[in-house]
């Protein structure tokens, strides 16, 4: 085993490269630099590198001042992969999306591994943090580098998988205080990975293999996807039964053991929950195994935006209005509260369908100034009392803490709240996803029993 590499991690003389400086990579590069390692961030996006070089953070959780204080001192960023030649550790944080047929698109990993194989030095440690199916690290990194460079893993270079678990926008948990799971291709590889990560995260959780660590991440995110789907399904039942799902969940959450609350919403978004379980179910099929739970959860969650559109149509219909030509104001288009990430956000699907049906859709999001919707740039409105009162319906899709929901409710004709952001506001112009809406309909169901 290379004691000198371990020694370099211990005395902080090791150089770390982070490949891919997005929501995962930039905070990680800042953390390794703050931990005392000379860190080289590499990204193919010229725009992102230019922004970082000018000290501008595009990730909400990273403060521009902090970034500036590290730049040129311990943090260096570039589009050029040649800095990999000096790296003792290379951490990969690049996208793992699905293609349009919901099949894993591994092209980003393959491209970056190609570059790593070209430039890495012997004895380097490579860690994959991007989420992927069990077996990815071995198939896409270890065997590629062994073949291309004629090196032996565990002896000439080291490979680990360590899932990124950080929750964007979470003020309590970060890279330092979230336990770091890690698996190595060999015992030597694991020892190297642990030797580095124990200086970055407070608790390191070693597991026996890279495929175990890969499966840990998929278990965590599939667990979320399935539980959110279950609660979204129960939401639809509660609406028919005249029961407030939020009240049910909050009461159930008082049980001190055996229950963890999940909340309904307009659907799931982001780069993790809608995608990661599909990586697992895709790989499972190659083993002749069909993950019905995963597919069912994905089906329910993916249908939530359409369910929400159906509810908007019903609410407007009750007011004697069709969707066509109604002014609909969407509040929050990020996929969850207090973040600026709108990748896979259900708000985009809702916006799109409403527009197709002829609605005049506007949106407001303090974190997302504009975005491209089906090839057309749409821009956030300024949230004034006039904009609110002009809308036929205001739909809360992301419950950012920046908003004063009392003011929204006060000026709106009707509010459809898919996040329970209006909890505690006593008014009769709010309709809540997961609450009873039509007493008459409920009576009809009940008299049939
Ligand atoms: N966003 C999250 O909350 C989160 C949490 C846990 C895990 N993950 C996983 O982490 C991985 C990265 O996600 P992200 O949200 O940071 O993605 P991102 O899109 O925000 O960032 C990825 C970055 O990689 C760059 N890139 C693409 N190809 C590259 C290449 N060949 N070489 C160098 N740079 C390249 C892109 O320009 C981009 O800046 C994904 O696998 C994701 O599933 C994300």
Coordinates of C-alpha atoms and ligand atoms in Angstrom, one line a residue:
X1 CA 0.0 0.0 0.0
X2 CA 1.2 3.5 -0.8
X3 CA 2.0 4.8 2.7
X4 CA 3.3 8.0 1.1
X5 CA -0.1 8.8 -0.4
X6 CA -1.7 8.2 3.0
X7 CA 1.0 10.4 4.5
X8 CA 0.2 13.1 2.0
X9 CA -3.5 13.0 2.9
X10 CA -2.5 13.2 6.6
X11 CA 0.0 16.1 6.3
X12 CA -2.2 17.9 3.7
X13 CA 0.5 18.0 1.0
X14 CA -1.8 16.0 -1.3
X15 CA -3.4 17.8 -4.3
X16 CA -7.0 17.1 -4.9
X17 CA -8.8 17.5 -8.3
X18 CA -12.6 17.8 -8.5
X19 CA -14.1 17.1 -11.9
X20 CA -17.5 18.7 -12.5
X21 CA -18.2 21.9 -10.5
X22 CA -22.0 21.8 -10.1
X23 CA -24.3 21.5 -7.1
X24 CA -22.1 18.7 -5.8
X25 CA -18.6 19.5 -7.1
X26 CA -18.3 23.1 -6.2
X27 CA -19.2 22.7 -2.5
X28 CA -16.9 19.7 -2.4
X29 CA -14.0 21.6 -4.0
X30 CA -14.6 24.4 -1.4
X31 CA -14.6 21.8 1.4
X32 CA -11.4 20.2 0.3
X33 CA -9.7 23.6 -0.1
X34 CA -11.0 24.6 3.4
X35 CA -9.7 21.3 4.8
X36 CA -6.2 22.4 3.7
X37 CA -5.7 20.6 0.4
X38 CA -4.6 22.4 -2.8
X39 CA -7.6 21.9 -4.9
X40 CA -8.0 22.0 -8.7
X41 CA -11.6 22.3 -10.0
X42 CA -12.2 21.3 -13.6
X43 CA -15.3 21.8 -15.6
X44 CA -16.1 21.6 -19.3
X45 CA -18.4 24.7 -19.0
X46 CA -16.4 27.9 -19.9
X47 CA -19.2 29.9 -18.4
X48 CA -19.0 28.3 -15.0
X49 CA -15.2 28.5 -14.9
X50 CA -15.3 32.2 -15.8
X51 CA -17.9 32.8 -13.1
X52 CA -15.8 31.0 -10.4
X53 CA -12.6 32.7 -11.5
X54 CA -14.3 36.1 -11.0
X55 CA -15.3 35.0 -7.5
X56 CA -19.0 34.6 -8.4
X57 CA -20.7 31.6 -6.9
X58 CA -23.7 30.2 -8.8
X59 CA -24.6 27.7 -6.0
X60 CA -26.8 29.2 -3.2
X61 CA -25.1 27.2 -0.5
X62 CA -21.7 28.6 -1.4
X63 CA -21.0 32.2 -0.4
X64 CA -19.1 34.3 -3.0
X65 CA -16.9 35.8 -0.3
X66 CA -15.8 32.4 0.9
X67 CA -15.1 31.4 -2.7
X68 CA -13.0 34.5 -3.3
X69 CA -11.0 33.9 -0.1
X70 CA -9.9 30.5 -1.4
X71 CA -9.3 31.3 -5.1
X72 CA -5.7 31.5 -6.1
X73 CA -4.6 30.4 -2.7
X74 CA -5.9 26.9 -2.2
X75 CA -8.5 26.7 -5.0
X76 CA -7.7 26.8 -8.7
X77 CA -10.2 26.2 -11.4
X78 CA -9.9 25.6 -15.2
X79 CA -11.4 23.9 -18.2
X80 CA -8.1 22.2 -18.8
X81 CA -7.7 18.6 -17.6
X82 CA -3.9 18.8 -17.6
X83 CA -3.9 19.7 -13.9
X84 CA -4.9 16.1 -13.3
X85 CA -1.3 15.2 -13.8
X86 CA -0.4 16.6 -10.4
X87 CA -3.5 15.3 -8.6
X88 CA -3.1 12.7 -5.8
X89 CA -6.9 12.4 -5.6
X90 CA -9.5 12.9 -8.4
X91 CA -13.1 13.2 -7.4
X92 CA -15.7 12.9 -10.1
X93 CA -19.0 14.9 -9.6
X94 CA -20.4 15.0 -13.1
X95 CA -24.1 14.6 -14.3
X96 CA -25.7 11.1 -14.6
X97 CA -29.0 12.0 -16.4
X98 CA -31.5 9.7 -18.2
X99 CA -32.0 10.0 -21.9
X100 CA -35.4 10.6 -23.4
X101 CA -36.3 6.9 -23.1
X102 CA -35.4 6.9 -19.4
X103 CA -32.2 5.0 -20.0
X104 CA -29.1 6.0 -18.0
X105 CA -26.9 8.4 -20.1
X106 CA -23.4 7.5 -19.1
X107 CA -21.7 9.6 -21.7
X108 CA -20.6 12.2 -19.2
X109 CA -18.9 9.7 -17.0
X110 CA -17.3 8.0 -20.0
X111 CA -16.0 11.3 -21.3
X112 CA -14.5 12.3 -18.0
X113 CA -12.9 8.9 -17.4
X114 CA -11.3 9.2 -20.8
X115 CA -9.6 12.4 -19.8
X116 CA -8.6 11.0 -16.4
X117 CA -7.0 8.0 -18.0
X118 CA -5.1 10.3 -20.2
X119 CA -3.7 12.6 -17.5
X120 CA -3.7 10.8 -14.1
X121 CA -0.5 9.8 -12.5
X122 CA 0.3 6.4 -11.0
X123 CA -0.7 6.0 -7.3
X124 CA -3.6 8.4 -7.7
X125 CA -6.9 7.8 -5.9
X126 CA -10.0 8.2 -8.0
X127 CA -13.4 8.6 -6.3
X128 CA -16.7 8.6 -8.0
X129 CA -19.4 10.7 -6.3
X130 CA -21.9 10.8 -9.1
X131 CA -24.9 8.6 -8.5
X132 CA -25.1 5.5 -10.7
X133 CA -26.2 1.9 -10.6
X134 CA -24.3 -0.8 -8.7
X135 CA -21.3 -1.9 -10.7
X136 CA -20.7 1.5 -12.4
X137 CA -17.4 2.2 -10.6
X138 CA -15.9 -1.1 -11.6
X139 CA -17.3 -1.1 -15.2
X140 CA -16.8 2.6 -16.1
X141 CA -13.7 3.5 -14.2
X142 CA -11.6 0.6 -12.9
X143 CA -11.7 -1.6 -15.9
X144 CA -11.3 1.3 -18.3
X145 CA -8.2 2.6 -16.6
X146 CA -6.7 -0.9 -16.1
X147 CA -7.1 -1.6 -19.8
X148 CA -6.0 1.7 -21.1
X149 CA -3.0 2.3 -18.8
X150 CA -2.1 -1.3 -18.1
X151 CA -2.2 -0.6 -14.4
X152 CA -3.5 -2.7 -11.5
X153 CA -6.2 -1.3 -9.2
X154 CA -5.2 -1.5 -5.5
X155 CA -1.5 -1.5 -6.4
X156 CA -0.8 1.2 -9.1
X157 CA -3.9 3.3 -8.5
X158 CA -6.9 3.3 -6.2
X159 CA -10.6 3.6 -6.9
X160 CA -13.6 4.2 -4.5
X161 CA -17.2 5.2 -4.7
X162 CA -18.6 7.6 -2.2
X163 CA -22.2 8.9 -2.6
X164 CA -22.9 12.6 -2.3
X165 CA -25.6 12.9 0.3
X166 CA -25.8 16.7 0.7
X167 CA -29.3 18.2 0.7
X168 CA -29.2 21.5 -1.2
X169 CA -30.6 24.4 0.9
X170 CA -30.3 22.4 4.2
X171 CA -28.9 24.8 6.7
X172 CA -28.2 22.1 9.3
X173 CA -26.4 19.4 7.3
X174 CA -23.4 19.9 5.1
X175 CA -20.4 17.9 3.8
X176 CA -18.6 18.2 7.1
X177 CA -21.4 16.9 9.4
X178 CA -23.1 14.4 7.1
X179 CA -21.6 10.9 7.5
X180 CA -19.7 9.9 4.4
X181 CA -20.3 6.4 3.1
X182 CA -17.4 5.0 1.1
X183 CA -16.6 1.7 -0.6
X184 CA -13.3 0.7 -2.3
X185 CA -12.5 -1.6 -5.2
X186 CA -9.9 -3.3 -2.9
X187 CA -9.0 -3.0 0.8
X188 CA -6.1 -0.7 -0.2
X189 CA -8.4 1.5 -2.2
X190 CA -10.8 1.8 0.8
X191 CA -8.0 2.7 3.1
X192 CA -6.9 5.5 0.8
X193 CA -10.4 6.9 0.4
X194 CA -10.9 6.8 4.2
X195 CA -7.5 8.5 4.7
X196 CA -8.7 11.4 2.6
X197 CA -12.3 11.7 3.6
X198 CA -11.7 11.7 7.4
X199 CA -10.2 15.1 6.9
X200 CA -13.3 16.4 5.1
X201 CA -16.2 14.8 6.9
X202 CA -16.6 14.2 10.6
X203 CA -17.8 10.6 10.3
X204 CA -16.7 8.2 7.6
X205 CA -18.7 5.0 7.1
X206 CA -16.6 2.4 5.2
X207 CA -18.5 -0.4 3.5
X208 CA -17.1 -3.6 1.9
X209 CA -17.3 -2.8 -1.8
X210 CA -18.0 0.0 -4.3
X211 CA -21.2 -1.7 -5.4
X212 CA -22.4 -1.7 -1.7
X213 CA -21.8 2.1 -1.5
X214 CA -23.5 2.6 -4.9
X215 CA -26.5 0.7 -3.7
X216 CA -26.6 2.7 -0.4
X217 CA -27.3 5.9 -2.4
X218 CA -30.0 4.2 -4.5
X219 CA -31.7 2.8 -1.4
X220 CA -31.7 6.2 0.2
X221 CA -33.2 8.0 -2.8
X222 CA -35.6 5.1 -3.8
X223 CA -36.8 5.1 -0.3
X224 CA -37.7 8.8 -0.6
X225 CA -39.3 8.3 -4.0
X226 CA -41.5 5.4 -2.8
X227 CA -42.6 7.2 0.4
X228 CA -43.4 10.4 -1.4
X229 CA -45.4 8.5 -4.0
X230 CA -47.3 6.6 -1.2
X231 CA -48.2 9.9 0.5
X232 CA -49.2 11.4 -2.9
X233 CA -51.5 8.5 -3.4
X234 CA -52.9 8.8 0.1
X235 CA -53.4 12.5 -0.6
X236 CA -55.8 11.7 -3.4
X237 CA -57.8 9.4 -1.2
X238 CA -57.9 11.9 1.7
X239 CA -59.4 14.5 -0.6
X240 CA -62.2 12.1 -1.5
X241 CA -62.7 11.1 2.2
X242 CA -62.7 14.7 3.4
X243 CA -59.6 14.2 5.5
X244 CA -56.7 16.7 5.7
X245 CA -53.6 14.7 4.9
X246 CA -51.3 17.3 6.4
X247 CA -53.1 17.0 9.7
X248 CA -52.8 13.2 9.5
X249 CA -49.1 13.3 8.7
X250 CA -48.3 15.8 11.5
X251 CA -50.2 13.8 14.0
X252 CA -48.6 10.5 12.9
X253 CA -45.2 12.2 13.2
X254 CA -45.6 12.5 16.9
X255 CA -44.9 8.8 17.2
X256 CA -41.4 8.7 18.5
X257 CA -40.3 5.6 16.6
X258 CA -41.1 3.6 13.4
X259 CA -42.5 6.6 11.4
X260 CA -40.8 9.2 9.3
X261 CA -43.0 12.0 7.8
X262 CA -43.1 12.5 4.0
X263 CA -45.3 15.2 2.5
X264 CA -47.3 15.5 -0.6
X265 CA -46.6 17.9 -3.4
X266 CA -47.0 18.7 -7.1
X267 CA -44.5 16.0 -8.0
X268 CA -40.8 15.3 -7.5
X269 CA -37.8 17.1 -9.1
X270 CA -34.1 17.8 -9.0
X271 CA -31.2 15.6 -10.3
X272 CA -31.8 12.8 -7.7
X273 CA -35.3 11.5 -6.8
X274 CA -36.8 11.3 -10.3
X275 CA -33.6 9.8 -11.8
X276 CA -31.7 7.7 -9.4
X277 CA -34.3 4.9 -8.9
X278 CA -34.5 4.5 -12.7
X279 CA -30.8 3.8 -12.7
X280 CA -31.5 0.9 -10.4
X281 CA -34.5 -0.4 -12.2
X282 CA -32.7 -0.2 -15.5
X283 CA -29.8 -2.3 -14.1
X284 CA -32.1 -4.7 -12.3
X285 CA -33.7 -5.7 -15.7
X286 CA -30.3 -6.9 -16.9
X287 CA -30.5 -9.3 -14.0
X288 CA -34.0 -10.4 -15.0
X289 CA -35.5 -8.5 -12.0
X290 CA -38.4 -6.1 -12.3
X291 CA -38.6 -3.5 -9.5
X292 CA -42.4 -2.9 -9.4
X293 CA -42.1 -0.6 -6.4
X294 CA -39.8 1.7 -8.3
X295 CA -41.9 1.8 -11.4
X296 CA -45.1 2.4 -9.5
X297 CA -43.6 5.2 -7.4
X298 CA -42.2 6.8 -10.5
X299 CA -45.6 6.5 -12.2
X300 CA -47.5 8.1 -9.3
X301 CA -45.0 10.9 -8.8
X302 CA -44.7 11.7 -12.5
X303 CA -48.5 12.0 -12.7
X304 CA -48.8 14.5 -9.9
X305 CA -48.3 17.5 -12.1
X306 CA -51.2 16.3 -14.3
X307 CA -53.2 15.7 -11.2
X308 CA -52.5 19.3 -10.0
X309 CA -53.5 20.6 -13.5
X310 CA -56.8 18.7 -13.2
X311 CA -57.4 20.2 -9.8
X312 CA -56.7 23.7 -11.1
X313 CA -59.2 23.0 -13.9
X314 CA -61.8 21.9 -11.3
X315 CA -61.3 24.9 -9.1
X316 CA -61.6 27.3 -12.0
X317 CA -64.6 25.5 -13.3
X318 CA -66.3 26.0 -10.0
X319 CA -65.8 29.7 -10.5
X320 CA -67.3 29.4 -14.0
X321 CA -64.0 29.8 -15.8
X322 CA -62.2 27.5 -18.2
X323 CA -58.4 27.2 -18.1
X324 CA -58.3 28.7 -21.6
X325 CA -57.6 32.5 -21.2
X326 CA -57.5 32.3 -17.4
X327 CA -54.5 34.2 -15.8
X328 CA -52.7 31.6 -13.7
X329 CA -49.8 32.7 -11.4
X330 CA -47.4 30.0 -10.3
X331 CA -45.5 30.8 -7.1
X332 CA -42.1 29.0 -6.9
X333 CA -40.8 27.0 -9.9
X334 CA -37.8 25.4 -8.1
X335 CA -38.3 21.7 -7.4
X336 CA -38.4 22.4 -3.6
X337 CA -38.3 25.3 -1.2
X338 CA -35.4 27.7 -0.7
X339 CA -33.3 26.5 -3.6
X340 CA -32.6 27.8 -7.2
X341 CA -32.6 24.4 -8.9
X342 CA -35.4 23.8 -11.3
X343 CA -34.1 20.7 -13.1
X344 CA -36.9 18.2 -13.5
X345 CA -39.2 20.5 -11.5
X346 CA -42.9 19.6 -11.7
X347 CA -43.6 23.3 -12.1
X348 CA -42.2 23.2 -15.6
X349 CA -44.6 20.4 -16.6
X350 CA -47.5 22.3 -15.0
X351 CA -46.5 25.5 -16.7
X352 CA -46.3 23.8 -20.0
X353 CA -49.6 21.9 -19.8
X354 CA -51.5 25.0 -18.6
X355 CA -50.1 27.0 -21.5
X356 CA -51.0 24.3 -24.0
X357 CA -54.5 24.5 -22.7
X358 CA -54.6 28.3 -23.4
X359 CA -53.9 29.7 -20.0
X360 CA -52.0 33.0 -19.6
X361 CA -49.3 31.6 -17.2
X362 CA -47.1 33.8 -15.2
X363 CA -44.6 32.7 -12.5
X364 CA -42.7 34.3 -9.7
X365 CA -39.6 32.8 -8.1
X366 CA -37.1 34.9 -6.2
X367 CA -34.3 32.4 -7.0
X368 CA -35.1 31.8 -10.7
X369 CA -35.1 34.9 -12.8
X370 CA -35.8 33.2 -16.1
X371 CA -35.8 29.7 -17.7
X372 CA -36.2 28.1 -21.0
X373 CA -39.6 26.5 -21.5
X374 CA -39.9 24.4 -24.6
X375 CA -37.5 26.7 -26.5
X376 CA -39.0 29.9 -25.2
X377 CA -37.5 32.1 -22.5
X378 CA -39.9 32.9 -19.7
X379 CA -39.2 35.5 -17.0
X380 CA -40.3 35.8 -13.4
X381 CA -42.8 38.6 -12.7
X382 CA -42.4 40.9 -9.8
X383 CA -44.7 39.9 -7.0
X384 CA -46.9 42.9 -6.4
X385 CA -50.4 43.0 -4.9
X386 CA -51.6 43.9 -8.3
X387 CA -50.0 40.9 -10.0
X388 CA -51.5 38.7 -7.3
X389 CA -55.0 40.1 -7.5
X390 CA -55.1 40.1 -11.3
X391 CA -54.6 36.3 -11.4
X392 CA -57.7 34.1 -11.6
X393 CA -55.8 31.6 -9.4
X394 CA -52.5 31.6 -7.6
X395 CA -50.8 28.2 -7.4
X396 CA -48.2 27.6 -4.7
X397 CA -45.7 25.1 -6.1
X398 CA -42.5 25.8 -4.0
X399 CA -43.0 27.2 -0.5
X400 CA -40.0 29.4 -0.4
X401 CA -39.5 31.0 3.1
X402 CA -38.9 34.3 1.4
X403 CA -42.6 34.8 0.7
X404 CA -45.3 36.4 3.0
X405 CA -48.2 34.0 2.3
X406 CA -50.6 36.1 4.4
X407 CA -50.1 38.9 1.8
X408 CA -50.6 36.5 -1.0
X409 CA -53.8 35.1 0.4
X410 CA -55.0 38.6 1.2
X411 CA -54.8 39.8 -2.4
X412 CA -55.5 36.6 -4.3
X413 CA -58.9 35.7 -5.7
X414 CA -58.2 32.0 -5.0
X415 CA -55.0 30.2 -3.8
X416 CA -54.3 26.6 -4.6
X417 CA -51.7 25.5 -2.2
X418 CA -49.8 22.3 -3.0
X419 CA -47.3 22.7 -0.1
X420 CA -49.3 23.7 2.9
X421 CA -47.5 27.0 2.9
X422 CA -50.7 28.7 4.1
X423 CA -51.0 26.6 7.2
X424 CA -52.5 28.6 10.1
X425 CA -53.9 31.3 7.8
X426 CA -57.7 31.4 8.4
X427 CA -59.4 32.2 5.2
X428 CA -61.9 30.7 2.7
X429 CA -60.1 31.5 -0.5
X430 CA -57.4 28.8 0.0
X431 CA -57.7 25.3 -1.4
X432 CA -55.2 22.9 -0.1
X433 CA -53.8 19.8 -2.0
X434 CA -54.7 16.9 0.3
X435 CA -57.7 18.4 2.0
X436 CA -61.5 18.0 1.4
X437 CA -62.7 20.3 -1.4
X438 CA -66.2 19.3 -2.3
X439 CA -68.4 18.4 0.6
X440 CA -71.1 17.6 -1.9
X441 CA -68.9 15.0 -3.6
X442 CA -67.9 13.4 -0.3
X443 CA -71.6 13.1 0.6
X444 CA -72.2 11.3 -2.7
X445 CA -69.5 8.8 -2.1
X446 CA -70.7 8.2 1.5
X447 CA -74.3 7.7 0.6
X448 CA -73.3 5.1 -1.9
X449 CA -71.7 3.0 0.9
Ligands
LIG1 N1 -27.7 18.0 -6.9 C1 -27.8 17.3 -5.9 O1 -28.5 17.6 -5.0 C2 -27.1 15.9 -5.8 C3 -27.1 15.3 -4.6 C4 -26.4 14.0 -4.5 C5 -25.9 13.5 -5.7 N2 -26.0 14.1 -6.9 C6 -25.3 13.5 -8.0 O2 -24.1 14.1 -8.3 C7 -23.8 14.2 -9.7 C8 -23.6 15.6 -10.1 O3 -24.8 16.3 -9.9 P1 -24.9 17.9 -9.8 O4 -26.2 18.2 -9.3 O5 -23.7 18.5 -9.2 O6 -24.8 18.2 -11.4 P2 -24.6 19.7 -12.1 O7 -25.2 19.6 -13.5 O8 -25.0 20.7 -11.2 O9 -23.0 19.7 -12.2 C9 -22.2 18.9 -13.1 C10 -21.1 19.7 -13.6 O10 -20.3 18.8 -14.4 C11 -19.8 19.5 -15.6 N3 -19.4 18.5 -16.5 C12 -20.2 17.8 -17.4 N4 -19.4 16.9 -18.1 C13 -18.2 17.1 -17.7 C14 -16.9 16.5 -18.0 N5 -16.9 15.5 -18.9 N6 -15.8 16.9 -17.4 C15 -15.9 17.9 -16.5 N7 -17.0 18.5 -16.1 C16 -18.2 18.1 -16.7 C17 -21.0 20.4 -16.0 O11 -20.6 21.4 -16.8 C18 -21.5 20.8 -14.6 O12 -20.9 22.0 -14.2 C19 -25.0 13.5 -10.3 O13 -24.7 12.1 -10.5 C20 -26.1 13.6 -9.3 O14 -27.0 12.5 -9.4 C21 -26.6 15.3 -7.0

